[in-house]
Short mmCIF file of C-alpha atoms in Angstrom, two decimals:
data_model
loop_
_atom_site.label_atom_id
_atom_site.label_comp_id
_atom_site.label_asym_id
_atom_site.label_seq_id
_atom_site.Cartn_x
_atom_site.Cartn_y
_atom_site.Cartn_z
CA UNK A 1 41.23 -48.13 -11.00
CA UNK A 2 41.81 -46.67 -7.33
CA UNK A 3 41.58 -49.40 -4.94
CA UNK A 4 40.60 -46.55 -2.13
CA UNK A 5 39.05 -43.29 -2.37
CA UNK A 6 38.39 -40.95 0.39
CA UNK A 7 36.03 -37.74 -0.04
CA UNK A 8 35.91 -35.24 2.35
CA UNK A 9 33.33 -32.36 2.05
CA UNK A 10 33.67 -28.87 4.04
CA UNK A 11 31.05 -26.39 3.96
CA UNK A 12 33.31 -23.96 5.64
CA UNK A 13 30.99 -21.26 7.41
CA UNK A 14 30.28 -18.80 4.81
CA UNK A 15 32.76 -19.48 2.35
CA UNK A 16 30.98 -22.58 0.61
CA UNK A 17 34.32 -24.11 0.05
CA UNK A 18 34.44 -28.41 -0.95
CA UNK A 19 37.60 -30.37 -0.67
CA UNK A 20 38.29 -33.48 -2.15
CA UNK A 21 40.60 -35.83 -0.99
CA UNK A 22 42.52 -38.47 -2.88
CA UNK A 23 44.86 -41.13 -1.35
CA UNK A 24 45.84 -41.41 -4.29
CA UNK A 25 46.38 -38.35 -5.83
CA UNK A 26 47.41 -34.65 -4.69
CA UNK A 27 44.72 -33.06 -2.95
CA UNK A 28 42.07 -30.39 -5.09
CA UNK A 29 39.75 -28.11 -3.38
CA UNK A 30 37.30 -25.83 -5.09
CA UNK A 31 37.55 -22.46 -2.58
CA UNK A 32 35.68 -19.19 -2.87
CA UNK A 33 35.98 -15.71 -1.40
CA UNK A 34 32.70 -13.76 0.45
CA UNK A 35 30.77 -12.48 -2.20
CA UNK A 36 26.68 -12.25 -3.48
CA UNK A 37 27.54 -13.41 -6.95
CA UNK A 38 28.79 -16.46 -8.51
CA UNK A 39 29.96 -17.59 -11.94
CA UNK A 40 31.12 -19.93 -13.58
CA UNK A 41 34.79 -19.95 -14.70
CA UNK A 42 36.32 -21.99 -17.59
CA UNK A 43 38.41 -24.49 -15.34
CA UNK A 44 39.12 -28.29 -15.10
CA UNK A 45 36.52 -30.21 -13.76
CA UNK A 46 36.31 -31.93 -10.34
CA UNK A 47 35.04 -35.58 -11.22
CA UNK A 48 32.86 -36.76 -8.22
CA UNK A 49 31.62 -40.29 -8.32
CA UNK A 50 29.29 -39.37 -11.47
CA UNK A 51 28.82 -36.16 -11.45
CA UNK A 52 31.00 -33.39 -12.30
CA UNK A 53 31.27 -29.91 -9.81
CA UNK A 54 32.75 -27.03 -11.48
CA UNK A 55 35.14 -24.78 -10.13
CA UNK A 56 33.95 -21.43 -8.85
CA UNK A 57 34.33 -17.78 -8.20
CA UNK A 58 32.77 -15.37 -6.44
CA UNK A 59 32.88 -11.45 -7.05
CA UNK A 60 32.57 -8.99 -3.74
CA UNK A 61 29.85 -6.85 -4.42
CA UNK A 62 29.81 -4.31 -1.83
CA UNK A 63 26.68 -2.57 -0.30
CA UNK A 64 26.71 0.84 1.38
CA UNK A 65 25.35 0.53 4.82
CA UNK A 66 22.57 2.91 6.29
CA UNK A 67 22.71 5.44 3.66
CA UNK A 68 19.08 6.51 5.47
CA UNK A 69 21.45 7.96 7.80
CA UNK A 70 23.82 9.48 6.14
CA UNK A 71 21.21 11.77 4.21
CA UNK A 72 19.58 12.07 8.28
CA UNK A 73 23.24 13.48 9.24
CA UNK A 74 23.26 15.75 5.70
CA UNK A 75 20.30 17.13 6.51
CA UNK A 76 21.40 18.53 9.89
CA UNK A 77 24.40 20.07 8.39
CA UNK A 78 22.16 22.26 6.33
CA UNK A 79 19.74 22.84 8.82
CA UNK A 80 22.66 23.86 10.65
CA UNK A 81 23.56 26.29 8.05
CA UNK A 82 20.12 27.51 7.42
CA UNK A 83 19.76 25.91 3.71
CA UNK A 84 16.06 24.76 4.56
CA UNK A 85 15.41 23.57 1.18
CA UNK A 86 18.50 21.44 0.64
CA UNK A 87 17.88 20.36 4.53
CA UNK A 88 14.02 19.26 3.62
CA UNK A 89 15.44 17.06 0.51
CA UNK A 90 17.68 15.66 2.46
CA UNK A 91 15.24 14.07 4.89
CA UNK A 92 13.19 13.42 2.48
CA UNK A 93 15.37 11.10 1.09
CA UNK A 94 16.11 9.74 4.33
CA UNK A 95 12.34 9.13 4.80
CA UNK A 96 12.05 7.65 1.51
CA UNK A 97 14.06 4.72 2.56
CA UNK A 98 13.28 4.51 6.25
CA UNK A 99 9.83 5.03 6.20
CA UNK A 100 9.39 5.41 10.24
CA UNK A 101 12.44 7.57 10.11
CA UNK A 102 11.36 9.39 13.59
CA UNK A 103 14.54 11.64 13.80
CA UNK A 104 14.10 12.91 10.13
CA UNK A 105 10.16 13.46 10.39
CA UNK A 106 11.03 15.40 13.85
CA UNK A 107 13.89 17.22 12.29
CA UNK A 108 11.99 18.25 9.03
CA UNK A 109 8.53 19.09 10.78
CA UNK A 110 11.01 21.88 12.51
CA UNK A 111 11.90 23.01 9.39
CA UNK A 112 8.76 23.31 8.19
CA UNK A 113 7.40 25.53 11.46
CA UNK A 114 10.56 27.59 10.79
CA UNK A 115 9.31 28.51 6.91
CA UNK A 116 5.85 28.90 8.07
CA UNK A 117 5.00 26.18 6.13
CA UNK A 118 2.27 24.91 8.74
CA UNK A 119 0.43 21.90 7.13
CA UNK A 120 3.48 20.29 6.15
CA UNK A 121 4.27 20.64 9.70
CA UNK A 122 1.24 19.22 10.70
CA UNK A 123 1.35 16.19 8.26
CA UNK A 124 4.80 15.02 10.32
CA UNK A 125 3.27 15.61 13.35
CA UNK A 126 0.57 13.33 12.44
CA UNK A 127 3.01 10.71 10.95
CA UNK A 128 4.71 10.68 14.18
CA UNK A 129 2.25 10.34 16.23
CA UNK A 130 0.91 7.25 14.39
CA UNK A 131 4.48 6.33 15.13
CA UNK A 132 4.00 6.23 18.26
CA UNK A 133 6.19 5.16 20.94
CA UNK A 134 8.34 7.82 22.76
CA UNK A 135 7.55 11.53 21.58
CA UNK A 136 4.26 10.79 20.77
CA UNK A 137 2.63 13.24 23.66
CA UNK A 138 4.98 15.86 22.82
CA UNK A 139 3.74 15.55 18.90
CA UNK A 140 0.62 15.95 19.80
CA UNK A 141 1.06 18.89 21.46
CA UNK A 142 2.98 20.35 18.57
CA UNK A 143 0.28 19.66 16.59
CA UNK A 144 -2.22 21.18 18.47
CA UNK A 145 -0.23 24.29 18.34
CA UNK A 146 0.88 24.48 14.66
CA UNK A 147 -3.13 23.20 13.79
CA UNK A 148 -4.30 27.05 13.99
CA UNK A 149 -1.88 28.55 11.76
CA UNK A 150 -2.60 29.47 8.08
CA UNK A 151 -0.32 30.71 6.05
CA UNK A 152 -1.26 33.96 3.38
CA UNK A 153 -1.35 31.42 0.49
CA UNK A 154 -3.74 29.04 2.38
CA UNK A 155 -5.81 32.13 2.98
CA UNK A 156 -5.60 32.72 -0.39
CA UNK A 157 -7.38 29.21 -1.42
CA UNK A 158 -9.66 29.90 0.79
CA UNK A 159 -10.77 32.71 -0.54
CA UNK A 160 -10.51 31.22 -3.81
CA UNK A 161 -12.43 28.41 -3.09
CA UNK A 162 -16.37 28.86 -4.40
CA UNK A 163 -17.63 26.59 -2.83
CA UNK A 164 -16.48 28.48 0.32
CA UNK A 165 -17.61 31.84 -1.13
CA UNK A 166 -20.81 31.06 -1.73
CA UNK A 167 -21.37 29.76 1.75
CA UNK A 168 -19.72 32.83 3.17
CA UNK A 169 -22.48 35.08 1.15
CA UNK A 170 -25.50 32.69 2.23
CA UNK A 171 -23.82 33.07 5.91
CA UNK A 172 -23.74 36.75 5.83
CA UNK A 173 -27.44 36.42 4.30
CA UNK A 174 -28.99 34.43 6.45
CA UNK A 175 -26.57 34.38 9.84
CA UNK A 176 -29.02 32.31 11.67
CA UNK A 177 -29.04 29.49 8.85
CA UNK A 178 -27.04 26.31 11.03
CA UNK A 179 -27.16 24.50 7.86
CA UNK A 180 -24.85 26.42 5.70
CA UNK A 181 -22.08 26.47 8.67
CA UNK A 182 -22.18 22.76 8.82
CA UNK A 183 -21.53 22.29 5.51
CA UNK A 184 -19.00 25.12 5.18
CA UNK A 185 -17.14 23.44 7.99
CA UNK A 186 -17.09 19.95 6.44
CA UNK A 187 -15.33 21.43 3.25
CA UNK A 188 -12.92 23.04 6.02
CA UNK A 189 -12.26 20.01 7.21
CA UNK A 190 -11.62 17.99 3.97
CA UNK A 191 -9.21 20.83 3.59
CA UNK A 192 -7.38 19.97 6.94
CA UNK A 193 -8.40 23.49 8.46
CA UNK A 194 -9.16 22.31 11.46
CA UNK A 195 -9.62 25.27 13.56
CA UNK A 196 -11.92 27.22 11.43
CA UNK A 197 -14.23 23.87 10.70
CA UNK A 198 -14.33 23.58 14.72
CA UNK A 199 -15.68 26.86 14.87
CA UNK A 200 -18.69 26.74 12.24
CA UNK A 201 -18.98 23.52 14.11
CA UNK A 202 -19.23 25.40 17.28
CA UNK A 203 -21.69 27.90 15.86
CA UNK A 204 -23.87 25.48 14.03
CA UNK A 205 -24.19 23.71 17.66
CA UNK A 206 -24.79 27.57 19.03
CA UNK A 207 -27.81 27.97 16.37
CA UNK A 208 -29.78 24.87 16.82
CA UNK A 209 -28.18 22.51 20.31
CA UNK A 210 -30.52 19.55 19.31
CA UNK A 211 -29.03 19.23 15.62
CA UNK A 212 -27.28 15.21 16.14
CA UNK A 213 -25.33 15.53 12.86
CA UNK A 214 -23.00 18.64 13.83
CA UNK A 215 -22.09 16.88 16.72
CA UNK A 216 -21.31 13.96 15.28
CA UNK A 217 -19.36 16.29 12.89
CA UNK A 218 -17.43 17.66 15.30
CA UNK A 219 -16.79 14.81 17.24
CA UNK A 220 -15.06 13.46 13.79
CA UNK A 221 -12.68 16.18 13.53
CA UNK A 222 -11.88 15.98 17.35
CA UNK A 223 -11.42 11.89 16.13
CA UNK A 224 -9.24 13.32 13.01
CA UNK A 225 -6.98 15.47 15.79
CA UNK A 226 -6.84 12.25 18.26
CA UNK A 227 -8.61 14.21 20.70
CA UNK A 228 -10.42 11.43 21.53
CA UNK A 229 -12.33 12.65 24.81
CA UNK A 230 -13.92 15.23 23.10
CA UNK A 231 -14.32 12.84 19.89
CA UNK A 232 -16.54 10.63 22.11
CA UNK A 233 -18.42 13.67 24.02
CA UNK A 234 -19.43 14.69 20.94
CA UNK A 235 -20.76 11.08 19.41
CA UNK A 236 -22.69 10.31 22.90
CA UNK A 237 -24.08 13.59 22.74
CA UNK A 238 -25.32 12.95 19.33
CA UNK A 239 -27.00 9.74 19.78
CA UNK A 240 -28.31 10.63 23.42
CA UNK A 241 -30.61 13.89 21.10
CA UNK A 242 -33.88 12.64 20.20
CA UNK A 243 -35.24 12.70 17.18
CA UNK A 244 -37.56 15.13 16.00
CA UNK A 245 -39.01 16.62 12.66
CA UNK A 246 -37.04 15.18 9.73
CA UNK A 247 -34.53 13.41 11.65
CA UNK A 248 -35.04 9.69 12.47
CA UNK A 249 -33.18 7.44 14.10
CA UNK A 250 -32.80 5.46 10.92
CA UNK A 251 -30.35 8.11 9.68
CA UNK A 252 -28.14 7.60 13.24
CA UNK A 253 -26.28 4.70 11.66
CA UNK A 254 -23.19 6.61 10.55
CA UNK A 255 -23.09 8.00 13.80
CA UNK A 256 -22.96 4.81 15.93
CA UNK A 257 -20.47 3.53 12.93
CA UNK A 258 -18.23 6.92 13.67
CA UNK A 259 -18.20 6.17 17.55
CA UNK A 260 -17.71 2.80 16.81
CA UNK A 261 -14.41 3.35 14.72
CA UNK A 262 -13.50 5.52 17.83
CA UNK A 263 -14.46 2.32 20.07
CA UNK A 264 -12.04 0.15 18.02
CA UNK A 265 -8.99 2.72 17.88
CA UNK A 266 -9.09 3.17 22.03
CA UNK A 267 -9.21 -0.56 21.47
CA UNK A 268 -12.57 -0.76 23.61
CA UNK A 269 -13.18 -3.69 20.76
CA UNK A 270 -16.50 -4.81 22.83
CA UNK A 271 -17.79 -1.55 22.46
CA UNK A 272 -16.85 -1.18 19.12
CA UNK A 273 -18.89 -4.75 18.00
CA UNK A 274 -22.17 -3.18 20.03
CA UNK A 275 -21.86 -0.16 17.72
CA UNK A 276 -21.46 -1.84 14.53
CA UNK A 277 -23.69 -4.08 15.43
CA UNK A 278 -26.27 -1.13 15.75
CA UNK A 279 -25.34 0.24 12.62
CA UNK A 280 -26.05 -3.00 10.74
CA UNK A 281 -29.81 -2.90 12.88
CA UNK A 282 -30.36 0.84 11.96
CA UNK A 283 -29.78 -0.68 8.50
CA UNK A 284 -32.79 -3.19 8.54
CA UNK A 285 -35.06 -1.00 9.43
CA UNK A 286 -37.91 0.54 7.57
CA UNK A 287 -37.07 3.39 5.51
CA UNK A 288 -33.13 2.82 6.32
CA UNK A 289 -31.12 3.80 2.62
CA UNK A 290 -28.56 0.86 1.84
CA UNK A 291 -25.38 3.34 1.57
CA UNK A 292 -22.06 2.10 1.88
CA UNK A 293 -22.16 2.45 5.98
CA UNK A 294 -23.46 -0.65 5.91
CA UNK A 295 -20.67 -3.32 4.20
CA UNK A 296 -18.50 -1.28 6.35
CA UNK A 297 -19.49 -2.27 9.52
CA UNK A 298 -19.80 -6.03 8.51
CA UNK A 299 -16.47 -5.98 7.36
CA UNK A 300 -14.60 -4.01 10.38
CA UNK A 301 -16.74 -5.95 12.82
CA UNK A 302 -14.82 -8.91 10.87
CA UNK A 303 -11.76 -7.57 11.50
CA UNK A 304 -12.61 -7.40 15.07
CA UNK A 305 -13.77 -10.52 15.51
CA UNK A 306 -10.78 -11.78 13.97
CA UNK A 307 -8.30 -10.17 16.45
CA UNK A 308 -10.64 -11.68 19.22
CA UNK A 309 -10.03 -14.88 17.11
CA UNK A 310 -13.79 -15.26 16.82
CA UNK A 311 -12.86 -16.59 13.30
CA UNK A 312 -16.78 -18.07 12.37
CA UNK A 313 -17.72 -15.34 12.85
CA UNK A 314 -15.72 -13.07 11.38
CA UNK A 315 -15.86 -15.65 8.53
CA UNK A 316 -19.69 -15.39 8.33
CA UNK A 317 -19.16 -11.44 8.32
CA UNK A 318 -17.16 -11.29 5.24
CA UNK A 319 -18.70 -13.58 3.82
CA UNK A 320 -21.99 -11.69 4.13
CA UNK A 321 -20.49 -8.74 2.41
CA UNK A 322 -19.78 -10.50 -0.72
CA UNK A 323 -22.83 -12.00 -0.97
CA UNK A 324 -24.76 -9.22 -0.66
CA UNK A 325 -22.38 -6.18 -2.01
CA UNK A 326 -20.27 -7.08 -4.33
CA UNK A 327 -19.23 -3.88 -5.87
CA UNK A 328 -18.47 -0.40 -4.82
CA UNK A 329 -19.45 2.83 -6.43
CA UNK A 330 -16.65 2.05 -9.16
CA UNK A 331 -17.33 -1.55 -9.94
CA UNK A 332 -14.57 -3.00 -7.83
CA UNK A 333 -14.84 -4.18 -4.08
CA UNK A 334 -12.36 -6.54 -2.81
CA UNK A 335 -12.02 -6.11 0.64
CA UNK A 336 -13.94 -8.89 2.19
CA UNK A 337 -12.98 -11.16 -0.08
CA UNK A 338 -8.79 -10.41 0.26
CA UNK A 339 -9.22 -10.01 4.38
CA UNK A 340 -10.99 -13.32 4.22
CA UNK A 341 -8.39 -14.63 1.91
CA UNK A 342 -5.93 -13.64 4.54
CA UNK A 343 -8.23 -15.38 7.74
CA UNK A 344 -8.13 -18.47 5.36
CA UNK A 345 -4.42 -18.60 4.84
CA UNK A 346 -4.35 -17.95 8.51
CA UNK A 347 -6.41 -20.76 9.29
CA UNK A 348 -4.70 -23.34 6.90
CA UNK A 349 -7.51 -23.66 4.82
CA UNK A 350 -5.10 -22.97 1.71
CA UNK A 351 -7.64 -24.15 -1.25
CA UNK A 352 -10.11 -21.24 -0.02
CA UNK A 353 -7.49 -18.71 0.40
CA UNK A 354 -6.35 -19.45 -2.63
CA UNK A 355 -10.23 -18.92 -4.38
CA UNK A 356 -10.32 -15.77 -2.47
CA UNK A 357 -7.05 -14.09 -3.82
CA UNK A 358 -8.15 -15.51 -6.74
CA UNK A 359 -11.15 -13.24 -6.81
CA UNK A 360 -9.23 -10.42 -5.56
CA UNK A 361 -7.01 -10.48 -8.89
CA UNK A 362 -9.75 -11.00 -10.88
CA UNK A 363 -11.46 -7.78 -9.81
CA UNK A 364 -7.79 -6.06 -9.47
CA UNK A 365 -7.26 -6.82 -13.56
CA UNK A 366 -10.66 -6.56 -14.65
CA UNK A 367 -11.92 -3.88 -16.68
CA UNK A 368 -13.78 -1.74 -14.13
CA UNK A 369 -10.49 -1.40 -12.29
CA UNK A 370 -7.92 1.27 -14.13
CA UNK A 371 -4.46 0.90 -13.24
CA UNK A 372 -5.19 -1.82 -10.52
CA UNK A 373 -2.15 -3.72 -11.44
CA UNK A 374 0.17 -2.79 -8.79
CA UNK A 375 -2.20 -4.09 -6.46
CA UNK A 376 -3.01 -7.46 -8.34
CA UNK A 377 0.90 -7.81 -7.77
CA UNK A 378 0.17 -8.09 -4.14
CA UNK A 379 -1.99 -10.77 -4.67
CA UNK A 380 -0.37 -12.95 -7.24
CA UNK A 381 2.29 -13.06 -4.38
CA UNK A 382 0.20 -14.20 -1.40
CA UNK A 383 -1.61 -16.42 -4.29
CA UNK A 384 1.71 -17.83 -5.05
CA UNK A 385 3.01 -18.32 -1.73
CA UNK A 386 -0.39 -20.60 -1.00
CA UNK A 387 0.63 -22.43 -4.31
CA UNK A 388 3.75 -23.63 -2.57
CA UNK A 389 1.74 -24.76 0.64
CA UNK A 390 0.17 -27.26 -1.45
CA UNK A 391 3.10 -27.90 -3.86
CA UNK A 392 1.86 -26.41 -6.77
CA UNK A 393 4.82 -25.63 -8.02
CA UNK A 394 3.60 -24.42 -11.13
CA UNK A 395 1.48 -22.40 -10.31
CA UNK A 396 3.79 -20.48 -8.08
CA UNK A 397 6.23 -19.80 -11.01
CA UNK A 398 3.48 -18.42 -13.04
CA UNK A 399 2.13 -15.96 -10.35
CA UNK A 400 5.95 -14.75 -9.70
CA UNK A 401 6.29 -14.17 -13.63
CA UNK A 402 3.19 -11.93 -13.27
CA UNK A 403 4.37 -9.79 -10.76
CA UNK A 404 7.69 -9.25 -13.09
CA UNK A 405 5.97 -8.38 -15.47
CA UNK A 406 4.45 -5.56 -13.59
CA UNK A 407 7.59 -4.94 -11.30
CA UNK A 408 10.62 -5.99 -13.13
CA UNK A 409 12.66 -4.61 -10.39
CA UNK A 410 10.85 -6.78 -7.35
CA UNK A 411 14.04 -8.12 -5.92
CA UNK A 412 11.58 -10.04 -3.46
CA UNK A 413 10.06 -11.90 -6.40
CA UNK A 414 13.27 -13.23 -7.83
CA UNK A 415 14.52 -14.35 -4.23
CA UNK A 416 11.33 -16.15 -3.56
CA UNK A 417 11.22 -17.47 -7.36
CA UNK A 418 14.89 -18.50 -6.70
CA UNK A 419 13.97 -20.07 -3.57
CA UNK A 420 11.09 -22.08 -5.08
CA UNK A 421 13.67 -23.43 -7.61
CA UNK A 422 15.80 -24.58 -4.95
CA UNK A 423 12.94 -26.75 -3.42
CA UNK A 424 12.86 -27.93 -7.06
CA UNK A 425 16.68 -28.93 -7.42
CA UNK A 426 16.72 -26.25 -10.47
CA UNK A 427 20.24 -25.46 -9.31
CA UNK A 428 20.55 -22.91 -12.43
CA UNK A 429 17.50 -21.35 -12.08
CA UNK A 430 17.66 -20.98 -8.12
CA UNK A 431 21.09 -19.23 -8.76
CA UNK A 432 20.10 -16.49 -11.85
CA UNK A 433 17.18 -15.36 -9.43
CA UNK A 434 19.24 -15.32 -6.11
CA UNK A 435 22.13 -12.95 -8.25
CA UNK A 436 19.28 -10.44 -9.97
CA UNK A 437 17.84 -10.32 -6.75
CA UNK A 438 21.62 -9.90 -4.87
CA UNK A 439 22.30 -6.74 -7.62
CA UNK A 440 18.88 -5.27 -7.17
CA UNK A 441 19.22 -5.32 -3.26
CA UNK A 442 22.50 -3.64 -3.90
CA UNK A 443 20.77 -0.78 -5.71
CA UNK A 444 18.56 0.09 -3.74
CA UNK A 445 20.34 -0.44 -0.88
CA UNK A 446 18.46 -2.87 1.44
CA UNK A 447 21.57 -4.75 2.72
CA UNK A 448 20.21 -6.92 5.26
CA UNK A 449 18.30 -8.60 2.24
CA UNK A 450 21.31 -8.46 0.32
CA UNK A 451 23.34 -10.18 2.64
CA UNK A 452 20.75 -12.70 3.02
CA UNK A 453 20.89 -13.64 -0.46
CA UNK A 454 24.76 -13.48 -0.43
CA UNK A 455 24.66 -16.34 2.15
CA UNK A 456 22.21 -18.36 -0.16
CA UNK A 457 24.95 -18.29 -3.46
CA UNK A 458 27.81 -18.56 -1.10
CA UNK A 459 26.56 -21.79 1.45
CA UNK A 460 24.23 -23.73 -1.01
CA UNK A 461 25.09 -22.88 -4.49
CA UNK A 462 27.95 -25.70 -4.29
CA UNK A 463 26.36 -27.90 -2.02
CA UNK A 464 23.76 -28.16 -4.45
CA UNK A 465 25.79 -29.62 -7.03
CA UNK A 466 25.59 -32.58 -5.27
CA UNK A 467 22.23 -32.70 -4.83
CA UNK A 468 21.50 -35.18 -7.67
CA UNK A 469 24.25 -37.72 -6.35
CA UNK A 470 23.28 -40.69 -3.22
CA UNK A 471 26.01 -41.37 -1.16
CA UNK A 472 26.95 -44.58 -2.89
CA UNK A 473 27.83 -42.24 -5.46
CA UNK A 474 30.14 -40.32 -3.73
CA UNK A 475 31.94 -43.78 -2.50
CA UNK A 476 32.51 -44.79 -6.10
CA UNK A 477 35.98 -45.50 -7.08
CA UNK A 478 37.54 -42.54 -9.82
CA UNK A 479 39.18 -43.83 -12.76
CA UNK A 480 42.35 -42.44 -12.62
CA UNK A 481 43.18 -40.47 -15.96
CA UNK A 482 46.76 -41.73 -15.83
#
């Protein structure tokens, strides 16, 4: 029996690395290289106190960095050469895994112009723009400029389009008709022609000045363009006309609930409350038709009130929309119920965000809702992460097994899974779920994450051994083998 023992432990930074250190007997140190994997070798055991730590390994698994980039850089070489096509792929790429990739939307949206290929153009002009930051005026611009161009095949589908035709032939019928350009223009504008819906706009407002609704039309394709002056010309306009023969005010509520979405995006948020608020009165009136306007505006005057941190009310809000429309047209509405889930979660109140996403994945996986899995995974995650709060461990394991089973590849799911072991002492378990989720960083290339997870194996994985043992323990005297 050793009279004296004296352990030493070293995390060294990064490395992991434990040395024990015998009077006694020569010195033996379990060491490690930088790597996002560990195993297990077949070694001699360390004996410590009562516990045993095994030797270890780790295997360097590298991890390109910023491949985003280098398809960025590819794709100016071929633009550079004129191979558009190979140039477009290439940014696409880059896009795909850096999706606020300014330089490649900027750089492909060029493209685009270049092949004529106008709506594509358009569609990176708009992604930019929502962007935002520097550029953003000089986007819009671009977009205002590229907006009026059709190319022969979009011609082509217009001309194709009966819908279209037969509005054309009532037109040319009846030219004084305001009706039929209204409605030609709306399928314009579901079709992103923006210029020719502005004009049947234009002469639907020409025919009849006092018609509200083509206004309020227009104004929402001036809203769609972000040519928000004119957007909110338009609306006032609209709601300033007074009724007369058919029209009532009763049907004016999507038009306060239009300028109140514009209201809310200049972030005028008062304003935008007053007009939601006037939707939802339009909506009590007599004769008003219960359409879908309405559980709108309770719900985005939520989310208002929420950013003014107004949270009863917002509360009271969402709360009203589930009581009194719980479905949509397809049998599935979850909305209110997963924004006041997230409020709750917000607020603390765990056991109420956790009924709430419970709901949510209840509707997500129900029947009515085909191929609403993916989204359930969202849930089962925010669901799970509450189930920690409240150390239901559990219950947190079983939510991260259901999102596996929809995304076996969710490297987040087997970090957090492997972190939730960790708070369990499952040293195993926390280490098979930090390596699949090291490997599946690797491949796909998100090596921030990866790293992150490298740190985890290499800094705790050993420490951890020792988890189970008190410090009295570690003091106990090692019967030598001799």
């Amino acid at each position: 029996m050793l009279t004296r023992s004296l352990i030493a432990i070293s995390l060294a930074t990064g490395v992991g690395a434990i040395a024990v250190i015998n009077h006694n007997q020569p010195q033996k140190t379990i060491g490690s290289t930088r790597t996002s994997n560990v195993d297990e070798v077949n070694a001699s055991p360390v004996r410590l106190g009562r516990g045993t730590v095994h030797q270890l390994k780790f295997t360097e698994i590298e991890c390109e960095v910023d491949v985003a980039e280098t398809h960025k850089n590819s794709g100016d070489s071929y633009s550079k050469l004129g191979e558009y096509e190979k140039a477009i792929a290439e940014y696409s790429k880059a896009i795909s895994l850096k999706p606020e990739y300014v330089e490649a939307y900027a750089n492909r949206a060029v493209i685009f112009n270049r092949l004529k290929q106008y709506r594509q153009a358009n569609s990176d002009y708009k992604k930019l723009i929502d962007i935002g930051g520097i550029g953003s005026e000089i986007y819009r611009i671009r977009l205002s400029e590229t907006v009026n161009l059709l190319t022969d095949s979009e011609q082509e589908t217009i001309k194709g389009n009966k819908e279209i035709a037969d509005l054309t032939k009532a037109i040319n019928n009846d030219p004084q008709r305001h009706f039929n350009y209204s409605q030609r223009a709306g399928i314009y504008l579901h079709l992103e022609y923006y210029v020719l819906a502005l004009a049947d706009y234009n002469t639907a407002i020409s025919i009849k000045p006092q018609n509200p609704y083509a206004y309020a039309d227009r104004g929402s394709t001036y809203h769609q363009l972000k040519q928000y002056d004119q957007a909110l010309a338009d609306y006032n306009t609209a709601i300033s006309i007074e009724p007369t023969g058919f029209v009532k005010y009763v049907d004016y509520d999507y038009i306060y609930s239009r300028r109140a979405d514009l209201y809310r995006d200049l972030k005028q948020y008062d304003k935008a409350i007053a007009d939601y608020s006037q939707t939802i009165a339009i909506s009590k009136m007599p004769g008003a038709s219960n359409s879908s306007i309405v559980p709108e505006a309770y719900n985005k005057r939520a989310d208002l009130y929420r950013d003014l941190k107004q949270y009863d009310k917002a509360i009271a809000d969402y709360s009203h929309t589930i009581a009194n429309y719980p479905r949509d047209l397809f049998g599935v509405d979850t909305y209110a119920y997963r924004r006041r889930a997230d409020l709750y979660r917000e607020l603390k109140q765990y056991d109420k965000a956790i009924a709430d996403y419970s709901q949510t994945i209840a509707k997500y996986t129900s029947d009515y809702c085909i191929n609403c899995e993916t989204r359930a995974a969202v849930f089962y995650d925010k669901r799970a992460a509450m189930y920690r709060e409240i150390e239901q461990y559990d219950k947190a394991i079983a939510d991260y097994a259901q999102i596996l089973a929809i995304f076996p590849k969710s490297a987040d799911t087997y970090k957090n899974r492997g972190d939730l072991y960790l708070e369990l002492g499952e040293i195993r378990q926390a280490k098979e779920n930090w390596q699949e989720a090291a490997e599946l960083y690797q491949r796909q290339n998100n090596c921030e994450q990866h790293r992150i997870v490298q740190q985890q194996l290499q800094k705790k994985y050993l420490w951890l051994h020792l988890k189970s043992f008190r410090v009295t323990d570690l003091l106990t005297p090692i019967k030598s083998s001799n």
